[in-house]
CSV table of C-alpha atoms and ligand atoms in Angstrom, one decimal:
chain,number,residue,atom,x,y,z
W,1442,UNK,CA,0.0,0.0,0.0
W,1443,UNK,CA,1.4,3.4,-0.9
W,1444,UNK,CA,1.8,5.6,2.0
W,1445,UNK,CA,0.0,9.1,2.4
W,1446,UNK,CA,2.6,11.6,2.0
W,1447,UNK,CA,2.3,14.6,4.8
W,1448,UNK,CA,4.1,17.5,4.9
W,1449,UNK,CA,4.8,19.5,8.1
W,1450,UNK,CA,7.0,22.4,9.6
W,1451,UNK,CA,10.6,21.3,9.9
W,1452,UNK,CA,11.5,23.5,12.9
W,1453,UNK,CA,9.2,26.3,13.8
W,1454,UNK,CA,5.8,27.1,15.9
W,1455,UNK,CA,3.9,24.3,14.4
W,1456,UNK,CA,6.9,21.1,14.7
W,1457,UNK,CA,5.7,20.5,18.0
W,1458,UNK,CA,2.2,20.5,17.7
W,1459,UNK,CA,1.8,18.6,14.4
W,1460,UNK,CA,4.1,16.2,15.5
W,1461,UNK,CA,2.0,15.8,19.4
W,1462,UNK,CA,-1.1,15.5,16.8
W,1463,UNK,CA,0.2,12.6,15.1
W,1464,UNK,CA,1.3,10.9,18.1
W,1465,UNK,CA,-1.9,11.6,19.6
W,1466,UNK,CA,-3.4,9.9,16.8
W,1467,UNK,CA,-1.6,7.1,17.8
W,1468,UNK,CA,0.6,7.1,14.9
W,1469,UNK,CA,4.2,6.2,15.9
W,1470,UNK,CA,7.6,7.4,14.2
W,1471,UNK,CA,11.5,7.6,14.9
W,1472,UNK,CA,12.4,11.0,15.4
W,1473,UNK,CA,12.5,12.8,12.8
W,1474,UNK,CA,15.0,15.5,14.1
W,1475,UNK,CA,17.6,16.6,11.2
W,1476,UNK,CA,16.0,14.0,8.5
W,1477,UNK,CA,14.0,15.0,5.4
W,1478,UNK,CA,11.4,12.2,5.6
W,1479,UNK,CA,10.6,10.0,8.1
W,1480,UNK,CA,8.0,6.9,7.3
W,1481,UNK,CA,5.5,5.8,10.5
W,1482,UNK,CA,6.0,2.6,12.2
W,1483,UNK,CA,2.7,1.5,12.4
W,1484,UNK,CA,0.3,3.6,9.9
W,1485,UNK,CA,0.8,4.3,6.4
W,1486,UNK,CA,2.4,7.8,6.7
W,1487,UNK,CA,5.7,9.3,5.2
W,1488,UNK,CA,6.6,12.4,6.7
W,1489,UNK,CA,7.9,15.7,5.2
W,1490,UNK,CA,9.6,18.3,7.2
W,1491,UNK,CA,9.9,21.5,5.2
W,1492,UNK,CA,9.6,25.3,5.4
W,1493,UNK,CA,6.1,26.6,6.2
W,1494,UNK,CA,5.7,28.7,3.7
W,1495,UNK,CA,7.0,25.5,1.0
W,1496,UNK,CA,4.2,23.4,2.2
W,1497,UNK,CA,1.1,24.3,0.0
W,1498,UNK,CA,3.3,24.4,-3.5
W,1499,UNK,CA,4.4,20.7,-2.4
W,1500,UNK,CA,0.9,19.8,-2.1
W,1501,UNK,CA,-0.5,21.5,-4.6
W,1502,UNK,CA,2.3,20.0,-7.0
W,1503,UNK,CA,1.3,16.3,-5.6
W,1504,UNK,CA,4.7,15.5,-3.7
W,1505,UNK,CA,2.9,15.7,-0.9
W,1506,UNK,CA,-0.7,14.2,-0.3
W,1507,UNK,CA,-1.4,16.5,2.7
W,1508,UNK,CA,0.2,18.9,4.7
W,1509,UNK,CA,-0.5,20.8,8.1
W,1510,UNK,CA,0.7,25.0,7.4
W,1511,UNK,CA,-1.4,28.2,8.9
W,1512,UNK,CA,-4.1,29.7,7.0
W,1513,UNK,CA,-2.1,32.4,7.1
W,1514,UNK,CA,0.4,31.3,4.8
W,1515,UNK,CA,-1.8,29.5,2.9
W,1516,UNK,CA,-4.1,32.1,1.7
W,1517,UNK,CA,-0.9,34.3,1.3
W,1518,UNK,CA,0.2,31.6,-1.1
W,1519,UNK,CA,-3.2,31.4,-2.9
W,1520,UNK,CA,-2.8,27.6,-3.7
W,1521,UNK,CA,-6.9,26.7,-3.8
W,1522,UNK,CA,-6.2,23.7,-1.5
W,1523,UNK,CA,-9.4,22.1,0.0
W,1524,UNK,CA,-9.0,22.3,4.0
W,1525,UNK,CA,-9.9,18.9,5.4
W,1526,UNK,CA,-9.4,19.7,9.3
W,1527,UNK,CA,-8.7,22.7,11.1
W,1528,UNK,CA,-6.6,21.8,14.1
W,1529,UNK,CA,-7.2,24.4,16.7
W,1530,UNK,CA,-3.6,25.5,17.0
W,1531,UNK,CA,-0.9,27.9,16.1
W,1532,UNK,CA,-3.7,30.4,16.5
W,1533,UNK,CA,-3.0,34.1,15.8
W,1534,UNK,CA,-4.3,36.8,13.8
W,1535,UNK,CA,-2.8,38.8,10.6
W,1536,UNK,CA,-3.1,42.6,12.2
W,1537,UNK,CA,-2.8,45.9,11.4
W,1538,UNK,CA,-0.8,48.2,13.6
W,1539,UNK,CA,0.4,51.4,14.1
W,1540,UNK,CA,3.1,53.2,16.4
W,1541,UNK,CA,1.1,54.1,19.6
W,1542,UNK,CA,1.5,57.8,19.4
W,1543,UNK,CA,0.0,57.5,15.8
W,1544,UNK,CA,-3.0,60.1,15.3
W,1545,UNK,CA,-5.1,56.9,14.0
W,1546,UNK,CA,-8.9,56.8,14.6
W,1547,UNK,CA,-10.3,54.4,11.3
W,1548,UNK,CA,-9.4,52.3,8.6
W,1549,UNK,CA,-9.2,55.4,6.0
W,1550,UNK,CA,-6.6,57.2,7.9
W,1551,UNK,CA,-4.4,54.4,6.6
W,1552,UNK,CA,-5.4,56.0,3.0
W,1553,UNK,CA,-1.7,56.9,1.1
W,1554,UNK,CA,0.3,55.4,3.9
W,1555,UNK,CA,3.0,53.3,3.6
W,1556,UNK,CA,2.2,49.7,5.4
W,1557,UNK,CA,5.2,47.2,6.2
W,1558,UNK,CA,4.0,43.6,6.0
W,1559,UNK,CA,5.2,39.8,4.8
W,1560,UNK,CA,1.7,39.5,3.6
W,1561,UNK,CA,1.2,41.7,0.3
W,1562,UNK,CA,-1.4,39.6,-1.2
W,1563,UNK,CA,-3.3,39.6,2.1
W,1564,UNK,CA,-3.1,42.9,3.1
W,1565,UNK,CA,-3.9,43.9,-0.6
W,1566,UNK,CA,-7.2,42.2,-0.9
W,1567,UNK,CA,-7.9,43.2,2.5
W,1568,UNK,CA,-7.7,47.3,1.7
W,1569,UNK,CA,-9.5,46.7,-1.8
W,1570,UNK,CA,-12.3,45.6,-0.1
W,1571,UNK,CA,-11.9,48.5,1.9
W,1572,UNK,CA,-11.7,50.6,-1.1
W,1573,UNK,CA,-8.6,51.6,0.2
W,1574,UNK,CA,-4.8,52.8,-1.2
W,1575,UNK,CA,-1.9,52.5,0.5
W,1576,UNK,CA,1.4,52.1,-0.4
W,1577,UNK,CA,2.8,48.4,0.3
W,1578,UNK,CA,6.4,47.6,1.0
W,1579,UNK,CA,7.0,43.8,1.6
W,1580,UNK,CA,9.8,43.0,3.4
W,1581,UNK,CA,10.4,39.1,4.6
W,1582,UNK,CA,11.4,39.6,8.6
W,1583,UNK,CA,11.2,42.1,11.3
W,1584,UNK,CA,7.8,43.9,10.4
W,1585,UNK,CA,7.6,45.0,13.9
W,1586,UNK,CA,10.5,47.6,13.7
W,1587,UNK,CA,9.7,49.3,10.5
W,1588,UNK,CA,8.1,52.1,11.4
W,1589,UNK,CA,10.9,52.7,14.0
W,1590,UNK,CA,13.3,53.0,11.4
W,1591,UNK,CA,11.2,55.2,9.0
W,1592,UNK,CA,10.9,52.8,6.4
W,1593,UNK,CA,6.6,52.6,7.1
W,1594,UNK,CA,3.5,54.6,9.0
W,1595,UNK,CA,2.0,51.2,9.9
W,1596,UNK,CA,2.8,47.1,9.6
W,1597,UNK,CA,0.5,44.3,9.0
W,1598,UNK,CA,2.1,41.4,10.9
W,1599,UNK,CA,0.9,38.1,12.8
W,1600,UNK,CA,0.1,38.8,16.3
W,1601,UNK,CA,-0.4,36.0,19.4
W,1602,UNK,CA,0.2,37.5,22.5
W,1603,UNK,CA,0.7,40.9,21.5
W,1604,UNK,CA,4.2,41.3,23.6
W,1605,UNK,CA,6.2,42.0,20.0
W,1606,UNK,CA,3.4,45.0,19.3
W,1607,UNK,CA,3.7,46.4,22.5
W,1608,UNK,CA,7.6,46.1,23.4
W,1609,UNK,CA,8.2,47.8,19.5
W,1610,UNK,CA,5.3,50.8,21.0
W,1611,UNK,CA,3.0,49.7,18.3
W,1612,UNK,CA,-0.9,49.4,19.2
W,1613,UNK,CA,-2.9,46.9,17.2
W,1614,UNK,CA,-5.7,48.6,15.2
W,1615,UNK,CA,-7.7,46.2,12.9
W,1616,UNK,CA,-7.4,42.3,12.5
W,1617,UNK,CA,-6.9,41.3,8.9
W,1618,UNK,CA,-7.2,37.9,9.4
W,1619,UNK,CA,-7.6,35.1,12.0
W,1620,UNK,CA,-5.7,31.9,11.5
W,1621,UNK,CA,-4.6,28.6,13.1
W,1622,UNK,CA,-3.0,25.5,11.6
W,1623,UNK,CA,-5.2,23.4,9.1
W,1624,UNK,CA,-4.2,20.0,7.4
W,1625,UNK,CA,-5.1,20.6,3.7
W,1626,UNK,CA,-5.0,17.9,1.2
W,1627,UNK,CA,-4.3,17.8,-2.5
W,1628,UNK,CA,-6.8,18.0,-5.0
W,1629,UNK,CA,-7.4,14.7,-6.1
W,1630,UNK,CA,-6.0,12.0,-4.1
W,1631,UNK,CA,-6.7,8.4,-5.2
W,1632,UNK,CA,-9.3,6.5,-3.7
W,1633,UNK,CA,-6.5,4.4,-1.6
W,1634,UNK,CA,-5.5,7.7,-0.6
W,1635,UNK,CA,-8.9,9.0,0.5
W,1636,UNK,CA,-9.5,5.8,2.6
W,1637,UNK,CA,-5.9,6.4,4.1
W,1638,UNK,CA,-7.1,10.4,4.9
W,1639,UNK,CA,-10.6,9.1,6.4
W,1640,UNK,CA,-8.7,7.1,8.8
W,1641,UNK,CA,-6.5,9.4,10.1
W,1642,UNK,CA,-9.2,12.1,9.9
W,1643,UNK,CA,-11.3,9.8,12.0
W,1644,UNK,CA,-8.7,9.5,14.4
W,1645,UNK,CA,-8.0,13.6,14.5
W,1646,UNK,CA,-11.7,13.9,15.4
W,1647,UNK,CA,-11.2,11.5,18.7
W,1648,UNK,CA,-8.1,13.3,19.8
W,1649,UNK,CA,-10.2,16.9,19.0
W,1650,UNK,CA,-13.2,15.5,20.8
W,1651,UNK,CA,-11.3,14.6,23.8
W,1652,UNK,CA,-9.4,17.5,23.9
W,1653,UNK,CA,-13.0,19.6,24.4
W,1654,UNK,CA,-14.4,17.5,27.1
W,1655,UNK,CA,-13.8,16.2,30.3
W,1656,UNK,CA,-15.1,13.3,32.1
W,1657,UNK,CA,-16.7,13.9,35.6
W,1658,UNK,CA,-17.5,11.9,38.3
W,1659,UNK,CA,-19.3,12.9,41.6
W,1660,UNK,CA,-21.8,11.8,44.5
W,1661,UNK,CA,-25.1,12.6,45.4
W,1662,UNK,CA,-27.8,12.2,47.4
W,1663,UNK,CA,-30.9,10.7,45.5
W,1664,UNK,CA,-33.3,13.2,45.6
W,1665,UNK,CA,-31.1,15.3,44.3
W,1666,UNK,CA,-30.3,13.5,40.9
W,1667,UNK,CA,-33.3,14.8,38.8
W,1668,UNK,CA,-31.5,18.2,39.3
W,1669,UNK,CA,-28.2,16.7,38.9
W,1670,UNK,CA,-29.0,15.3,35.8
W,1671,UNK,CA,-30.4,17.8,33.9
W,1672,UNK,CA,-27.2,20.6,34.5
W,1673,UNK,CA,-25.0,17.3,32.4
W,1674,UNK,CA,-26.2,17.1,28.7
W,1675,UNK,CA,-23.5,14.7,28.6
W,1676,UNK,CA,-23.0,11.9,25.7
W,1677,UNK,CA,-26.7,10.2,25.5
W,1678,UNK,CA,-27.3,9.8,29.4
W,1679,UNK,CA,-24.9,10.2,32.4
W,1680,UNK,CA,-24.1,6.5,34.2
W,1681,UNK,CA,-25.5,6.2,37.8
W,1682,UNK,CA,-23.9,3.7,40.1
W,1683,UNK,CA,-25.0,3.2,43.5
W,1684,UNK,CA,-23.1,4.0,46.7
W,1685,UNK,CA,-22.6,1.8,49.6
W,1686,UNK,CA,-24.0,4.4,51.4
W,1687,UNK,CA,-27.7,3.8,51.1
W,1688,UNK,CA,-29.6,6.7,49.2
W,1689,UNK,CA,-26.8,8.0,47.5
W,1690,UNK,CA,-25.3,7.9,44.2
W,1691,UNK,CA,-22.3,8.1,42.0
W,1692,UNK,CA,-22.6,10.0,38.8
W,1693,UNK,CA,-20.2,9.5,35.6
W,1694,UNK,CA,-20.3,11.6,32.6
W,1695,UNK,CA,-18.5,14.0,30.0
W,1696,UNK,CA,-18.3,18.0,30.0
W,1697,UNK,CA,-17.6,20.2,27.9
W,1698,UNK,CA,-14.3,21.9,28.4
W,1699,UNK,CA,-15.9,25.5,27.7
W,1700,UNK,CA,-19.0,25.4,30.1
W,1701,UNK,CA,-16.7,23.3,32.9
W,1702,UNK,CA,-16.6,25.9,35.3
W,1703,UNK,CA,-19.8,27.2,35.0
W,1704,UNK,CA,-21.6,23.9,35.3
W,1705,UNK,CA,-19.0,23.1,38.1
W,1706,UNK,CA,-20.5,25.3,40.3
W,1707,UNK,CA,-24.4,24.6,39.4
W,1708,UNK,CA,-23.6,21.5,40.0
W,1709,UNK,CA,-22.2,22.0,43.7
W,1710,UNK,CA,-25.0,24.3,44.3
W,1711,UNK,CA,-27.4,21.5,43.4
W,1712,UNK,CA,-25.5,19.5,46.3
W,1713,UNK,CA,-23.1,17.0,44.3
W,1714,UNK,CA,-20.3,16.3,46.2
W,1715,UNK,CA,-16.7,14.9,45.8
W,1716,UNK,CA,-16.3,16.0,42.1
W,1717,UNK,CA,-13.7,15.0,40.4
W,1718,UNK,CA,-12.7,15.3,36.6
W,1719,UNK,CA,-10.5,13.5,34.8
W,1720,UNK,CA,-9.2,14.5,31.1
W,1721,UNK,CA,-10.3,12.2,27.9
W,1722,UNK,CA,-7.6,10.4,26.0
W,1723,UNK,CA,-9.9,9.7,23.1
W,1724,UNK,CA,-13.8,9.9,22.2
W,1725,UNK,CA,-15.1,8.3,19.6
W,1726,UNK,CA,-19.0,8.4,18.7
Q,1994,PRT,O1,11.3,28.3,8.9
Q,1994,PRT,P1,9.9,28.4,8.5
Q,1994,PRT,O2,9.7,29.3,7.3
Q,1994,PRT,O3,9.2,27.1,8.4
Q,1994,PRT,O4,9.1,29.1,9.7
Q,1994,PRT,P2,8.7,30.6,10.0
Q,1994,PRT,O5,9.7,31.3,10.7
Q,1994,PRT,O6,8.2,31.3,8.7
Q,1994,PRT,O7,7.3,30.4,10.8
Q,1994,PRT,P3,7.1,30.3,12.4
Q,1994,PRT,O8,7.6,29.0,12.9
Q,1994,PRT,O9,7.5,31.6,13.1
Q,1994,PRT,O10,5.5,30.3,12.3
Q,1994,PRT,C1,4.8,29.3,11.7
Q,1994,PRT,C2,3.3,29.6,11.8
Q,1994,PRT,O11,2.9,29.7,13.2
Q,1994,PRT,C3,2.9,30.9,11.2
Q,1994,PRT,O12,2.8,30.8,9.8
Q,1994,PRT,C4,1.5,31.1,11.9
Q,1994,PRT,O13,0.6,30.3,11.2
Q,1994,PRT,C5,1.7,30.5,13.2
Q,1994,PRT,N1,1.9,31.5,14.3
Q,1994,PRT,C6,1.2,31.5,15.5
Q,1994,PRT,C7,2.8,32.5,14.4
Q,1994,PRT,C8,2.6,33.2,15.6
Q,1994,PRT,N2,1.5,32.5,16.2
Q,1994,PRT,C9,3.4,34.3,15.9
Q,1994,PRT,N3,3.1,34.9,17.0
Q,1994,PRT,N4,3.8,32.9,13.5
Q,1994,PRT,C10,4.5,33.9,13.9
Q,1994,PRT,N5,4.4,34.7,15.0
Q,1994,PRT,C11,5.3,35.8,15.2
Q,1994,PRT,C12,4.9,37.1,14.6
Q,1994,PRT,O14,5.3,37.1,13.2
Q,1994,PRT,C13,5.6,38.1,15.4
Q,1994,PRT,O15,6.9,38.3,15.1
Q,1994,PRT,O16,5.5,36.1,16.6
Q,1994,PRT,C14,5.5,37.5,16.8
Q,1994,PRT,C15,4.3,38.0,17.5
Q,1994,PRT,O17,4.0,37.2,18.6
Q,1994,PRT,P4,3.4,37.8,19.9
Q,1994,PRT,O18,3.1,36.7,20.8
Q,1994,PRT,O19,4.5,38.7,20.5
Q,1994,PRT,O20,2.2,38.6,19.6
Q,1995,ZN,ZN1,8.1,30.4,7.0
């Protein structure tokens, strides 16, 4: 069987967690550190390790079946590459900023400047929309210190955290684009291929799924349960063991990572007791 070919970062912000993914996923390789390719133990996969921004051409040009890159540089690239999971990290957003003494109020007062950025094609489809016109200089590295050194009025740049904008006194003013890393897969794949990418798309789900929820387990009294109950949408319907203390129960079921805290505390009120919650390693409906 011919392996699926997947391309991911090399060295950079999204190694770690493509490679976590994988093994998440149950998928097992040798350490790819300082190689090329790397082929999985026990799954058909060949790994690529390349530069970000190489990724969608090597998919796009069919040396590589899939590969996991940020929508950022993907629609910066403009390969029309279908997405077939978004993977919920290296999340940040292409922004807009200016130095924080700037006189800007609205979009328009970007009108005639000059905008520093790594993402022309971005930040050009973004100010036509606008009906705007600025002038923009692309330069590969170091956005942040452009205006600094004269060379722009403003930058468009990726932000996370928003330490780089702020220690380079430049305030964030409008959000081009949000992104985080997506596996995308080449055009037309073989139906071998496809039943490879189902599988390991299956198994991306679980891992997903598991990462959102959490499993709870607590004690109740009975007369309580009804109330209990109803504050867990749960799976289909929460397990109920009973105690060896008579009239009381134990409750098992899953949560959703999001509304955990909230439902923590309804669920104390309503007179649960010795909560615990575990984390999910998979889930899988
Ligand atoms: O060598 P290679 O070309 O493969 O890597 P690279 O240096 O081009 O990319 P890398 O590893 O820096 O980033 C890979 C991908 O991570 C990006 O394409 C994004 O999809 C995603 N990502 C997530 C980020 C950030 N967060 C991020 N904060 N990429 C870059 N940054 C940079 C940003 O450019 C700025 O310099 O971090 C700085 C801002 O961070 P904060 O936290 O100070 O706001
Ligand atoms: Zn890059």
């Amino acid at each position: 069987m011919k392996p699926l070919k997947l391309a991911i970062q090399k060295s950079g912000r999204l190694s770690d967690d493509s490679l976590a993914l994988l093994r998440a996923c149950g998928i097992r390789f040798n350490n790819g550190m300082g190689k090329l390719r790397t082929e999985a133990l026990n799954f058909p996969l060949e790994l690529f390790f390349l530069r970000d921004d190489d990724i969608p051409e090597y998919v796009t040009d069919g040396i590589a079946d899939l590969g996991i890159v940020g929508e950022n540089v993907l629609y910066e690239k403009a390969q029309p590459l279908p997405i077939a999971a978004k993977l919920g990290f290296g999340k940040c957003r292409l922004s807009l900023a200016v130095p924080k003494n700037s006189g800007y109020r609205q979009l328009s007062d970007l009108n005639g400047q000059r905008i520093a950025t790594s993402y022309p094609r971005l930040l050009r489809s973004y100010l036509d929309k606008q009906s705007l016109r600025a002038d923009i200089h692309e330069i590969s590295g170091s956005v942040e210190i452009a205006p600094s050194i004269g060379l722009a009025d403003a930058i468009c740049d990726l932000v996370s955290s928003g330490s780089t904008l702020f220690t380079n006194g430049l305030r964030e003013v409008e959000t081009v684009l949000q992104s985080e890393a997506v596996l995308v897969q080449a055009q037309s794949l073989s139906a071998e291929k496809m039943a490879l990418l189902n599988r390991l798309l299956f198994r991306i789900q679980a891992v997903q799924k598991a990462q959102q929820n959490k499993y709870i387990l607590l004690n109740a009294p009975n007369d309580k349960l009804d109330k209990i109950v109803s504050l867990l949408p749960g799976i289909k319907s929460p397990t109920l063991l009973p105690l060896a203390i008579e009239g009381w129960s134990s409750l098992h079921s899953v949560i959703e990572e999001n509304q955990f805290w909230e439902v923590i505390e309804q669920l104390k009120a309503a007179g649960a007791e010795g909560i615990l919650v575990l984390p999910i390693e998979k889930m899988i409906f």
